[in-house]
Short mmCIF file of C-alpha atoms and ligand atoms in Angstrom, two decimals:
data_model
loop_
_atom_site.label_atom_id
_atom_site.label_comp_id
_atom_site.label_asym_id
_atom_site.label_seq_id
_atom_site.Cartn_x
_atom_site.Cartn_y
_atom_site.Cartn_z
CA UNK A 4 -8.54 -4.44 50.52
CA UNK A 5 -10.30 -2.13 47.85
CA UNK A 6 -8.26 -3.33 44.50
CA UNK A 7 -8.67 -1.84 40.99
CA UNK A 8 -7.23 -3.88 38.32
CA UNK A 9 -6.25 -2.03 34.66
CA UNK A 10 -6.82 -4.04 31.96
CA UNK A 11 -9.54 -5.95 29.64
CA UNK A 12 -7.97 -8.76 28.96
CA UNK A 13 -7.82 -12.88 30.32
CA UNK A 14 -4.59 -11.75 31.88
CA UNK A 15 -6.73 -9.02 33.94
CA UNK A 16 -9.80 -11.72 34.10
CA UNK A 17 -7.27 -14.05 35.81
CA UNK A 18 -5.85 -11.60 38.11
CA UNK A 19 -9.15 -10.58 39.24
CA UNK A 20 -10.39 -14.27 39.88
CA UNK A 21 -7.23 -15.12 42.01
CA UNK A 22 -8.01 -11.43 43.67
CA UNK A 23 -11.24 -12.71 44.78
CA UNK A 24 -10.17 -16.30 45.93
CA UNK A 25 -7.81 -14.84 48.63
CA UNK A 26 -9.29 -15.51 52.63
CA UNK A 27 -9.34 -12.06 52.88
CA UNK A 28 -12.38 -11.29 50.80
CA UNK A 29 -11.02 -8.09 48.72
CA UNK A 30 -13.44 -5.20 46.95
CA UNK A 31 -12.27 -5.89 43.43
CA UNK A 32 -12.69 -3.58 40.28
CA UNK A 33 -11.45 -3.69 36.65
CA UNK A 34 -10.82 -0.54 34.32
CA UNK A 35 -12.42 -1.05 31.81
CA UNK A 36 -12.34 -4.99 32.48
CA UNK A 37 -14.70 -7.41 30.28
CA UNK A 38 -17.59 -9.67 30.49
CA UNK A 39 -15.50 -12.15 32.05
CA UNK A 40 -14.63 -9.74 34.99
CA UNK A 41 -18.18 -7.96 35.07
CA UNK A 42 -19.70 -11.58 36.69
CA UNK A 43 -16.84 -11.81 39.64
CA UNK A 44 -16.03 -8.14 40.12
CA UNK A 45 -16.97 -4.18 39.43
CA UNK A 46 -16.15 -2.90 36.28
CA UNK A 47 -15.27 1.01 35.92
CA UNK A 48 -15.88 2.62 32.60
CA UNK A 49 -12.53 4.40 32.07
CA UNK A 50 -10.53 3.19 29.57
CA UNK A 51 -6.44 1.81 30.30
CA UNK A 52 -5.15 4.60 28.57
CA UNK A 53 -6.67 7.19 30.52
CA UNK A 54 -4.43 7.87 32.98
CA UNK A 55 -6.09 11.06 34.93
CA UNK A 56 -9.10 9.87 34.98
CA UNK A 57 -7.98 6.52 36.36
CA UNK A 58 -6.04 8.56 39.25
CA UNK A 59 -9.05 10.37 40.10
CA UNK A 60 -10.83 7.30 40.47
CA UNK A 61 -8.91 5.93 42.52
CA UNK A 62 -8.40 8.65 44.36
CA UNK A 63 -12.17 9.26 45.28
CA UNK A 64 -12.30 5.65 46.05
CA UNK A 65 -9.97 5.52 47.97
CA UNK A 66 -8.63 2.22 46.59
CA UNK A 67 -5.95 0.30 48.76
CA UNK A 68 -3.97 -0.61 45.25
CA UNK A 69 -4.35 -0.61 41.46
CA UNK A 70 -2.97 -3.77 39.53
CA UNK A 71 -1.76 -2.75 36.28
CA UNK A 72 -2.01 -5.33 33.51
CA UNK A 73 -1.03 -3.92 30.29
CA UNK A 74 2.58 -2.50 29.38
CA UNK A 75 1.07 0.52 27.42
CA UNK A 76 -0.27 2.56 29.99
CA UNK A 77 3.28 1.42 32.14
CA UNK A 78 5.39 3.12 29.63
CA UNK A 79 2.93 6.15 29.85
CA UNK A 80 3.14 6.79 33.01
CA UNK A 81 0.19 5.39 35.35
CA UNK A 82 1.94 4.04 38.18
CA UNK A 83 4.03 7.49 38.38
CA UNK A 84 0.50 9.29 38.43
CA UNK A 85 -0.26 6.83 40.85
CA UNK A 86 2.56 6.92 43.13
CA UNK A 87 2.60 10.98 43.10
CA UNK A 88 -0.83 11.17 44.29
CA UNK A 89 -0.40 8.62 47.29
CA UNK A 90 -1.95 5.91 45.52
CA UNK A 91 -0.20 1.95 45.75
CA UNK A 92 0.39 0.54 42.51
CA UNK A 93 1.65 -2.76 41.12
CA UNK A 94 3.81 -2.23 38.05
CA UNK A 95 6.88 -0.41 37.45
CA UNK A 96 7.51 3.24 36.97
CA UNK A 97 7.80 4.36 33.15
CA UNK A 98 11.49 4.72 33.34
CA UNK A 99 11.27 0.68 34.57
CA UNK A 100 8.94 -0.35 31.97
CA UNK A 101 11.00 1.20 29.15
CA UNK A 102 12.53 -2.36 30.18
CA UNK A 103 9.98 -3.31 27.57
CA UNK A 104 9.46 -0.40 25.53
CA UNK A 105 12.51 -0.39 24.44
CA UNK A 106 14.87 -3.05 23.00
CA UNK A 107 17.83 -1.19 23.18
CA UNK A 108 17.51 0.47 26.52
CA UNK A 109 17.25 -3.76 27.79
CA UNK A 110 19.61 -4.45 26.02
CA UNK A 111 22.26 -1.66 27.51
CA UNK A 112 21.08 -2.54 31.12
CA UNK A 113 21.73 -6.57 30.12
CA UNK A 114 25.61 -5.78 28.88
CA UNK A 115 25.72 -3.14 31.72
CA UNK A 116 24.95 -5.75 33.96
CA UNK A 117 26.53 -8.67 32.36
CA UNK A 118 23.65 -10.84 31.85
CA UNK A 119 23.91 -13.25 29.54
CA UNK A 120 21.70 -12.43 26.55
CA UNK A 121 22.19 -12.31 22.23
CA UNK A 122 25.04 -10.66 21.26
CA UNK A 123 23.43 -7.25 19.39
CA UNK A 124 24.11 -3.48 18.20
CA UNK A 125 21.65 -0.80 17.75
CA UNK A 126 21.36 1.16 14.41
CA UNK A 127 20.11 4.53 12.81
CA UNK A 128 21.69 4.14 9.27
CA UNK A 129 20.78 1.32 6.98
CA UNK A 130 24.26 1.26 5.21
CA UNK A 131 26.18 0.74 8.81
CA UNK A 132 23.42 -2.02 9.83
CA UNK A 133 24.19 -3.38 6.51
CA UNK A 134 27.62 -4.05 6.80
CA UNK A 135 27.57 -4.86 10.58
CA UNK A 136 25.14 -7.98 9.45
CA UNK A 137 28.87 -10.26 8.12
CA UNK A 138 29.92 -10.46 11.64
CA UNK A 139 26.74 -12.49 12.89
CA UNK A 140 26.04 -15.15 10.42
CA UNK A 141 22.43 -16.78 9.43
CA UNK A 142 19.75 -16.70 10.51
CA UNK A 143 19.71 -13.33 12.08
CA UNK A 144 17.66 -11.19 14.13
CA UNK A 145 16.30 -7.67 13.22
CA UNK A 146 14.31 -6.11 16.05
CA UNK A 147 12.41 -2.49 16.01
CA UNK A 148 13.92 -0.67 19.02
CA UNK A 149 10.26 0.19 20.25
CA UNK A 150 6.22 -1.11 20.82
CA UNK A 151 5.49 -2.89 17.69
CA UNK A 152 2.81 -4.58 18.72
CA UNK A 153 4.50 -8.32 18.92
CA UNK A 154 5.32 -7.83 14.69
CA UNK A 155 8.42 -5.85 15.69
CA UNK A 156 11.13 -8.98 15.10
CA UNK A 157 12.25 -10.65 11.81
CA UNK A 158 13.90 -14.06 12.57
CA UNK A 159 16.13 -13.38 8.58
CA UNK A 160 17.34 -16.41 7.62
CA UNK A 161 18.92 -14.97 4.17
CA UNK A 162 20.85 -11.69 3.72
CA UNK A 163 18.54 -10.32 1.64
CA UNK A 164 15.89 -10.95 3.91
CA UNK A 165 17.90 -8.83 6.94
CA UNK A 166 18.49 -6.30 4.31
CA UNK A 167 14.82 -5.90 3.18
CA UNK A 168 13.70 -6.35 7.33
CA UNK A 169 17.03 -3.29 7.87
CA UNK A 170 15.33 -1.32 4.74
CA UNK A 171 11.53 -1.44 6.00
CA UNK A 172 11.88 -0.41 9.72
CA UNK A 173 14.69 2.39 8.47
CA UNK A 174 13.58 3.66 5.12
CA UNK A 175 10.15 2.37 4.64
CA UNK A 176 9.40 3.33 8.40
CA UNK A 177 7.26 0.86 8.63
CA UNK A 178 6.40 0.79 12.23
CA UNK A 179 7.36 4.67 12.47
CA UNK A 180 9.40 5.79 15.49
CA UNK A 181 8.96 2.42 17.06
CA UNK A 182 11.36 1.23 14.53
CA UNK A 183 14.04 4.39 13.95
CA UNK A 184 16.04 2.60 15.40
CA UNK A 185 16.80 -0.78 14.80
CA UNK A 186 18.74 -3.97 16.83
CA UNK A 187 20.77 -6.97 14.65
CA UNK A 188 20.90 -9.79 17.23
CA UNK A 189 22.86 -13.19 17.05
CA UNK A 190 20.24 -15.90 17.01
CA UNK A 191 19.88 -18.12 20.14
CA UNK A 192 19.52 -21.61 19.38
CA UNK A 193 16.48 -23.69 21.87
CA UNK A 194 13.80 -24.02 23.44
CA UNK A 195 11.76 -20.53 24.43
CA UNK A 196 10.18 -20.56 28.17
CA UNK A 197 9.85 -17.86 30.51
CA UNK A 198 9.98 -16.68 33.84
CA UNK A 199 8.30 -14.01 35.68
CA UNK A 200 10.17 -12.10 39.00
CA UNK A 201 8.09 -10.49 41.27
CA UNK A 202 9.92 -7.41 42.23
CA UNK A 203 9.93 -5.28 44.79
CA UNK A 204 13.04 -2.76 43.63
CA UNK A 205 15.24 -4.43 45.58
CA UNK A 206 14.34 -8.23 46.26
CA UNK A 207 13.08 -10.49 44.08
CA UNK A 208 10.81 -14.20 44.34
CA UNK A 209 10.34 -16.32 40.93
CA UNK A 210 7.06 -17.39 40.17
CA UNK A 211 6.66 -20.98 38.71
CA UNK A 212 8.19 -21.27 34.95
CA UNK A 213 5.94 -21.20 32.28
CA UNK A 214 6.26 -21.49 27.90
CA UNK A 215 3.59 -20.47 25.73
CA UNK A 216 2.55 -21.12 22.29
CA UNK A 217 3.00 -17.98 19.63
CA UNK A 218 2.29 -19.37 16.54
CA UNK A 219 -1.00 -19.49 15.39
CA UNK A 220 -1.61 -23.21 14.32
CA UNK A 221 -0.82 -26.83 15.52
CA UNK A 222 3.16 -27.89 15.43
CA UNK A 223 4.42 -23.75 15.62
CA UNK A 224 3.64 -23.18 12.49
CA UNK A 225 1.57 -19.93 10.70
CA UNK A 226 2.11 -16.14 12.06
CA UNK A 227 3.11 -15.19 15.25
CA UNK A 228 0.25 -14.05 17.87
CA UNK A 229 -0.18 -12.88 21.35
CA UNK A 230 -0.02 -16.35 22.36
CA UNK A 231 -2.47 -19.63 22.09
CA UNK A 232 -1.86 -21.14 24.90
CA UNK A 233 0.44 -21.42 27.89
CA UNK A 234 1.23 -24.16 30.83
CA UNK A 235 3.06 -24.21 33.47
CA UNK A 236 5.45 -25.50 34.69
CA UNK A 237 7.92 -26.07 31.76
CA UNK A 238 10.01 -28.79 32.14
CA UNK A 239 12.58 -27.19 29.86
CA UNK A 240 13.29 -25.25 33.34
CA UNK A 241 15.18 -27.24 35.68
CA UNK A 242 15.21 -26.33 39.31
CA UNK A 243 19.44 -25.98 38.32
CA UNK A 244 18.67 -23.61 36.68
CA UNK A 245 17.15 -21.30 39.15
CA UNK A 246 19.42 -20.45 40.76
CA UNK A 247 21.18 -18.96 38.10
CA UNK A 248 18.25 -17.31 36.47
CA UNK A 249 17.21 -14.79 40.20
CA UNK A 250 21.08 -14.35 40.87
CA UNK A 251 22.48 -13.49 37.35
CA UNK A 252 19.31 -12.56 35.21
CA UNK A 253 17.04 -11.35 37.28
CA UNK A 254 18.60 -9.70 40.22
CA UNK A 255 21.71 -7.83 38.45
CA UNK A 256 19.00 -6.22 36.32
CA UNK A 257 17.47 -4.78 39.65
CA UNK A 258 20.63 -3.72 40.70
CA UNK A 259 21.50 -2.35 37.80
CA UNK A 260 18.20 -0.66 37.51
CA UNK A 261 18.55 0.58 40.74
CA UNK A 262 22.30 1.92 40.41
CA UNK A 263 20.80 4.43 37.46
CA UNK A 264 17.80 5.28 40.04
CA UNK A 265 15.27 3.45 38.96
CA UNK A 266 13.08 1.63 41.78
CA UNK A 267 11.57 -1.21 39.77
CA UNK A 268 9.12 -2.68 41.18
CA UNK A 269 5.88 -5.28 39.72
CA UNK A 270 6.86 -8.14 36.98
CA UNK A 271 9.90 -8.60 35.30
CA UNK A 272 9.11 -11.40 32.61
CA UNK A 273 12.14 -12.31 31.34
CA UNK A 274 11.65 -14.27 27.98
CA UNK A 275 14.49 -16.78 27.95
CA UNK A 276 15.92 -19.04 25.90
CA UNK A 277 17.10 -22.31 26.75
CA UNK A 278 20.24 -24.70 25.29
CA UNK A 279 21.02 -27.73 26.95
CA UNK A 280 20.76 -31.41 26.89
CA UNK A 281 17.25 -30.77 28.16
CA UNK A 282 15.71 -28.42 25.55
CA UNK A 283 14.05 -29.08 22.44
CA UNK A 284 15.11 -28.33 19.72
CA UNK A 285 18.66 -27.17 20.63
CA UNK A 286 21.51 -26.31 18.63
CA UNK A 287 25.11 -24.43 18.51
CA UNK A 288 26.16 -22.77 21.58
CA UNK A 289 25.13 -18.89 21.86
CA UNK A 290 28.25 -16.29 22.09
CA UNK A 291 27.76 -15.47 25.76
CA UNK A 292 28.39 -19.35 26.71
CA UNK A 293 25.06 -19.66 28.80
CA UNK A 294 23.01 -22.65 28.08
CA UNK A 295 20.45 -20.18 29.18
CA UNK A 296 20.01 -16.54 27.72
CA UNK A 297 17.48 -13.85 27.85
CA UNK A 298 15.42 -12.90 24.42
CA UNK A 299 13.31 -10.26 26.28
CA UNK A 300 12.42 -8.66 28.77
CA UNK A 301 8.36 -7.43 29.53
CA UNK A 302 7.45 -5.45 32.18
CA UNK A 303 4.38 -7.05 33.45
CA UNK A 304 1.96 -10.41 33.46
CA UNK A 305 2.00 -12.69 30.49
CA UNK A 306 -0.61 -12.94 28.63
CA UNK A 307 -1.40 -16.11 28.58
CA UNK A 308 1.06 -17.24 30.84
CA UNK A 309 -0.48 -15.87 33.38
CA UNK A 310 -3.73 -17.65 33.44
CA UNK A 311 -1.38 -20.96 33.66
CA UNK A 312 0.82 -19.54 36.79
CA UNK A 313 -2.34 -17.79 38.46
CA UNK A 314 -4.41 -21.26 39.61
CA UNK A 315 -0.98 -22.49 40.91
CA UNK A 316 -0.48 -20.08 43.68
CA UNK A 317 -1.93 -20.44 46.74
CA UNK A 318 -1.75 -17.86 50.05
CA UNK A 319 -2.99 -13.86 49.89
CA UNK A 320 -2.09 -12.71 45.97
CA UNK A 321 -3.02 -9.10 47.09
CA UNK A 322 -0.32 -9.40 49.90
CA UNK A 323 1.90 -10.64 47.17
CA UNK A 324 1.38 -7.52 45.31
CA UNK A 325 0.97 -5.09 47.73
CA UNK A 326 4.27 -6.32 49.19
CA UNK A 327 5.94 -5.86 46.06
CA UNK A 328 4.75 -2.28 45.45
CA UNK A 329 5.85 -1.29 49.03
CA UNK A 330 9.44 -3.23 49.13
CA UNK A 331 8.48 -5.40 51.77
CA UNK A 332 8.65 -8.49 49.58
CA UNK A 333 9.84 -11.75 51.08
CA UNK A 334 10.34 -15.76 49.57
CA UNK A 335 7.05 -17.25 51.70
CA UNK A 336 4.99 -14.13 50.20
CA UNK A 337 5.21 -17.38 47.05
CA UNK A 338 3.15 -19.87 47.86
CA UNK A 339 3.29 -22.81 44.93
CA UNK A 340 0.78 -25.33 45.01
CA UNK A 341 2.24 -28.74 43.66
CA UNK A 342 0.25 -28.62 40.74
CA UNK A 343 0.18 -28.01 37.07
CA UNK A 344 -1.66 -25.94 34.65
CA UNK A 345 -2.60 -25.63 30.90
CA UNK A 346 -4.58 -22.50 29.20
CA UNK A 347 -5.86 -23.16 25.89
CA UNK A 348 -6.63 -20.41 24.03
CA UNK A 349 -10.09 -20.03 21.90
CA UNK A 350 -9.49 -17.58 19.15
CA UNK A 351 -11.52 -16.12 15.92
CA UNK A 352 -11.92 -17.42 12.08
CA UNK A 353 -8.91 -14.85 10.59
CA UNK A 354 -6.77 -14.24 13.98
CA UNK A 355 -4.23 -12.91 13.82
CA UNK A 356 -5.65 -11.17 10.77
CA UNK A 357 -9.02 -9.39 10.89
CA UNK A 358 -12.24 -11.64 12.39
CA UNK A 359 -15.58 -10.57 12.84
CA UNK A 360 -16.83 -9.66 16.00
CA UNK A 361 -20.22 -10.22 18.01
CA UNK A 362 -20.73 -14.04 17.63
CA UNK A 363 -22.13 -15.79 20.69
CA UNK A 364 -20.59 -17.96 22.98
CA UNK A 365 -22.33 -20.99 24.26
CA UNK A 366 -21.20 -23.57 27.17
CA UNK A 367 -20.09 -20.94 29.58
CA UNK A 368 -22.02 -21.72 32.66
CA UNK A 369 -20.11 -25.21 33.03
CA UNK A 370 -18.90 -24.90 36.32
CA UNK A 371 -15.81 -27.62 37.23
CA UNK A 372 -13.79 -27.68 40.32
CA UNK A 373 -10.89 -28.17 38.22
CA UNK A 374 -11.20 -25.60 34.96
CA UNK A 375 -12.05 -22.45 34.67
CA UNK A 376 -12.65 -20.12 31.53
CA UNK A 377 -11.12 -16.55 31.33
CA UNK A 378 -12.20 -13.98 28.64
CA UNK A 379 -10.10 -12.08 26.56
CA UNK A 380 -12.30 -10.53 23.84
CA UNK A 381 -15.71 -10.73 25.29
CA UNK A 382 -18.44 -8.61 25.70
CA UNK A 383 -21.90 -8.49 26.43
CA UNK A 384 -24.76 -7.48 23.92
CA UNK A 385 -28.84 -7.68 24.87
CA UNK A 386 -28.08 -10.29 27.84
CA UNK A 387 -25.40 -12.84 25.79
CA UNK A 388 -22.13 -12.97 25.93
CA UNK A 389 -20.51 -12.64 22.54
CA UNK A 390 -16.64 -12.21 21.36
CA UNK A 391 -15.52 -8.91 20.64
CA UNK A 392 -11.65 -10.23 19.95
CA UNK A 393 -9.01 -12.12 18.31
CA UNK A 394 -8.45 -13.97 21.22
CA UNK A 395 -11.92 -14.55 22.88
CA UNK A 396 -11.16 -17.00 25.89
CA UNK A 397 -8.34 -18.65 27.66
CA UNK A 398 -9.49 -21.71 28.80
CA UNK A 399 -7.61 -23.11 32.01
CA UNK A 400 -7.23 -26.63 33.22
CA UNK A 401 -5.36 -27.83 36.48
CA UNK A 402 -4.31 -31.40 37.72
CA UNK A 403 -1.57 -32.93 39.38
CA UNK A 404 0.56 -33.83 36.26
CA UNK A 405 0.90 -31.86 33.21
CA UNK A 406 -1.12 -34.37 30.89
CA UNK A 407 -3.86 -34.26 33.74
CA UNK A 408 -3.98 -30.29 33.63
CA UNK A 409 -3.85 -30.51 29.81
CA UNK A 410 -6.40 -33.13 29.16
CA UNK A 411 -9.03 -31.21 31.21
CA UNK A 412 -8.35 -28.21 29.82
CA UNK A 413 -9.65 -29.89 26.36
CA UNK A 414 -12.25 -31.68 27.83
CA UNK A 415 -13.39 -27.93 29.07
CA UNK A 416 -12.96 -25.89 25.87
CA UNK A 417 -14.72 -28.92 23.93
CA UNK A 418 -17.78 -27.71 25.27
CA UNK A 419 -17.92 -24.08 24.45
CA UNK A 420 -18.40 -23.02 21.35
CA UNK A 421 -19.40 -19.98 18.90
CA UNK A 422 -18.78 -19.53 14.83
CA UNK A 423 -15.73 -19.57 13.52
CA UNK A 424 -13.65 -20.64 16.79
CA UNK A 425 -10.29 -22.55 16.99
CA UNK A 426 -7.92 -23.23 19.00
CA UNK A 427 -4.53 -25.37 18.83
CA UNK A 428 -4.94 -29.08 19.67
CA UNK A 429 -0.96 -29.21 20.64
CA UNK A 430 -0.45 -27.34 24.12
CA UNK A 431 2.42 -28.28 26.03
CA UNK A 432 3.91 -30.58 23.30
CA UNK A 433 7.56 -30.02 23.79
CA UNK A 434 7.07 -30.42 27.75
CA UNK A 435 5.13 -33.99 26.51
CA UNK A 436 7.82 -34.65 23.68
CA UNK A 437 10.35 -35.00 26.38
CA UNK A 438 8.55 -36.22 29.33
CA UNK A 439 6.69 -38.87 27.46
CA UNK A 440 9.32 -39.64 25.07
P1 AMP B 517 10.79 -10.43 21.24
O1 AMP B 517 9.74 -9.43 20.90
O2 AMP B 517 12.15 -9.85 21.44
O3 AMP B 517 10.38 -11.37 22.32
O4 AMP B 517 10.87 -11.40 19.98
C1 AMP B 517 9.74 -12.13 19.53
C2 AMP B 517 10.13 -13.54 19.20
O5 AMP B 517 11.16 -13.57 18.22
C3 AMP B 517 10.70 -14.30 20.38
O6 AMP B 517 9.70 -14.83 21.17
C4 AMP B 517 11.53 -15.35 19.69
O7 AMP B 517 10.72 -16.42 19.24
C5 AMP B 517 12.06 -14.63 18.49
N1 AMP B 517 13.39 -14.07 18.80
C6 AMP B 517 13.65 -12.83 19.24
N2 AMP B 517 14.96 -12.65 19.44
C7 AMP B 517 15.56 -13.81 19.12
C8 AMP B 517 16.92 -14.27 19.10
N3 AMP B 517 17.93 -13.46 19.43
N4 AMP B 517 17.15 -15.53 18.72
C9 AMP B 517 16.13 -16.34 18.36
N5 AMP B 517 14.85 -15.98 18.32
C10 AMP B 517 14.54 -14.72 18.70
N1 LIG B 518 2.65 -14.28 25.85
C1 LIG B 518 3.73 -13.39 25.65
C2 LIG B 518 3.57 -12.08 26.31
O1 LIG B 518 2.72 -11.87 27.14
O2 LIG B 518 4.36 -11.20 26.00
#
């Protein structure tokens, strides 16, 4: 197959490597992809944003199907432009992604659907959020309605502090129309993990559970980022619990999806979180009764869960998608390999604040059957490779236990280096906190 990935970052790196270890032996590109992808695959110069241009592309190249990492150009739009000029595309349809785009349209299809999830209501005026906040204790939730770039949620754990978080997205507009509107949400209690359905509008298969790490420094502590690191599987996911999470979370969505005529089809990440005797921490029961509820919902790949989940699957990924994006999607279209997997990611002096850019990276070129390195902010300047992000690489381990995967993942990253990196020395400490304990 002729495949064209959208993206630039280790989510699109990993995509692309597992692209090119299928049998098959595909023709992969990347739009605009990075210096990561430009060693294993083409990269196009057309940016993820422009749609058109991408369309015309892949038009002229008559590319077999384009693998759409990012949820901005989703909510815009590509895979309609896509789909409308005869083109395959994995990812859902802008009226699918608004799954992610917006808060409160999830939020309607959840209740719609009856999936369990934090109680919530959706407000315009600041006086009315106000008052609502008596009726759902502390801490609290206050969540921009749209794209805030991951800074859209205050976890308040005063009232003045949901006031002030009510006051800034409402009055102060501080992340403009992203935040006109604005969600109070009962706080869930436990342990965050996720799963990610791949859907084909109708039918769905879970891929292998994964958590990752969103604070910025050792124990969960600092600002929130994209993510430092990911493994999978999570322990905090039973295989109990499966069973409820494809036939009340995931595939009720679909349906419900589906009943307002919206075909969804690519990744639905559902960001969940977990309360039971297995999670850590846990804490009072949520509203709804479920020991597990949803937080979230995305509308595509993980970043970096996926380059945990990625190594793990074995058989054709591109029949995987391409199933998916033509509703033929059945369970052995899955293959897990009974492994596990730890990314560990390698980040800038200042991230998530501003970093400098353009610093080589050195220790690339180890090769090791079991690790491999994905960039994420990379680029490539008079023959070097040299960061050009926040995040800079995702560093992946695999093994046959958890501590196995982990370990070599450290053993890997303690080899690369460039000034000013760090990374968290503490992936996959709750899953080790209860296994180990
Ligand atoms: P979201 O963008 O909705 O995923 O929220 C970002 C983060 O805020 C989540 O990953 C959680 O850590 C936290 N969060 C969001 N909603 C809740 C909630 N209802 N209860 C507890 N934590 C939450
Ligand atoms: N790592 C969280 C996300 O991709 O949204």
């Amino acid at each position: 197959m002729k495949i064209l990935v959208v993206g630039s970052g280790g989510r699109e790196h990993a995509i692309t490597w597992r692209l090119t270890r299928d049998v098959e032996g595909h023709r992969v590109f990347c739009a605009p992809g990075n210096a990561g992808t430009a060693l294993i695959a083409t990269n196009v110069n057309i940016g993820v944003s422009e749609i058109e241009k991408i369309v015309e592309w892949s038009k002229n190249e008559k590319i077999d199907l384009v693998v759409v990492g990012p949820e901005a150009p989703l909510v815009a739009g590509l895979v309609d432009a896509l789909e409308a000029a005869g083109i395959k595309a994995f990812g859902p349809v802008a009226a699918g992604a608004r799954m992610e785009g917006s808060k409160t349209f999830a939020k309607e299809i959840m209740q719609s659907a009856g999936v369990p999830t934090a109680k919530a209501e959706t407000f315009t005026d600041p006086q009315a959020a106000k008052e609502a906040l008596a009726s759902y204790g502390l801490p609290v939730v206050i969540k921009a309605d749209g794209l805030a770039a991951g800074k859209g949620v205050v976890v308040a754990e005063t009232l003045q502090d949901a006031e002030k978080a009510i006051d800034d997205m409402l009055v102060g507009n501080c992340f403009g129309s992203a935040g006109a509107e604005v969600l109070i949400e009962e706080f869930l209690h436990g342990e965050e993990c996720s799963i990610l359905a791949v859907v084909d509008g109708e039918n769905a298969v879970l891929l292998p559970s994964s958590q990752d790490h969103k604070r910025v420094f050792d124990g969960d502590t600092g600002p929130n980022t994209g993510g430092m690191g990911a493994y999978s599987p999570a322990p905090v996911i039973t295989d109990d619990k499966l069973p409820l999470i494809r036939d009340k979370i995931i595939l009720p969505v679909i349906k419900e999806l589906k009943r307002r005529g919206i075909i969804y089809r690519g990744i639905l990440y559902a960001g969940l979180m977990v309360n039971d005797e297995n999670s850590n921490p846990r804490g009072p029961v949520a509203i709804s009764g479920s020991p597990v509820n949803v937080v979230e919902f995305n509308a595509r790949f993980g970043d970096p869960e996926t380059e945990a989940i990625l190594p793990r699957l074995g058989g054709s990924f591109a029949n995987l998608l391409l199933h998916a994006s033509e509703g033929t999607l059945k369970e052995e279209d899955v293959v897990v390999e009974d492994m596990a997997a730890a990314t560990i990611i390698a980040a800038s002096e200042g991230y998530p604040g501003s970093y400098a850019k353009g610093k080589e990276i050195s220790g690339l070129s180890d090769e090791s059957a079991n690790s491999v390195v994905f960039h994420c902010g990379t680029a490539e300047a008079e023959g070097k490779i040299v960061t050009s992000g926040g995040r800079v690489l995702s560093v992946t381990g695999c093994g046959k236990t958890l501590r196995e995967a982990v370990d070599e993942a450290y053993r890997r990253i303690s080899g690369i280096s460039f000034e000013g990196m760090f990374y968290r020395k503490d992936i996959a400490h709750r899953a080790f906190e209860r296994t180990e304990a």
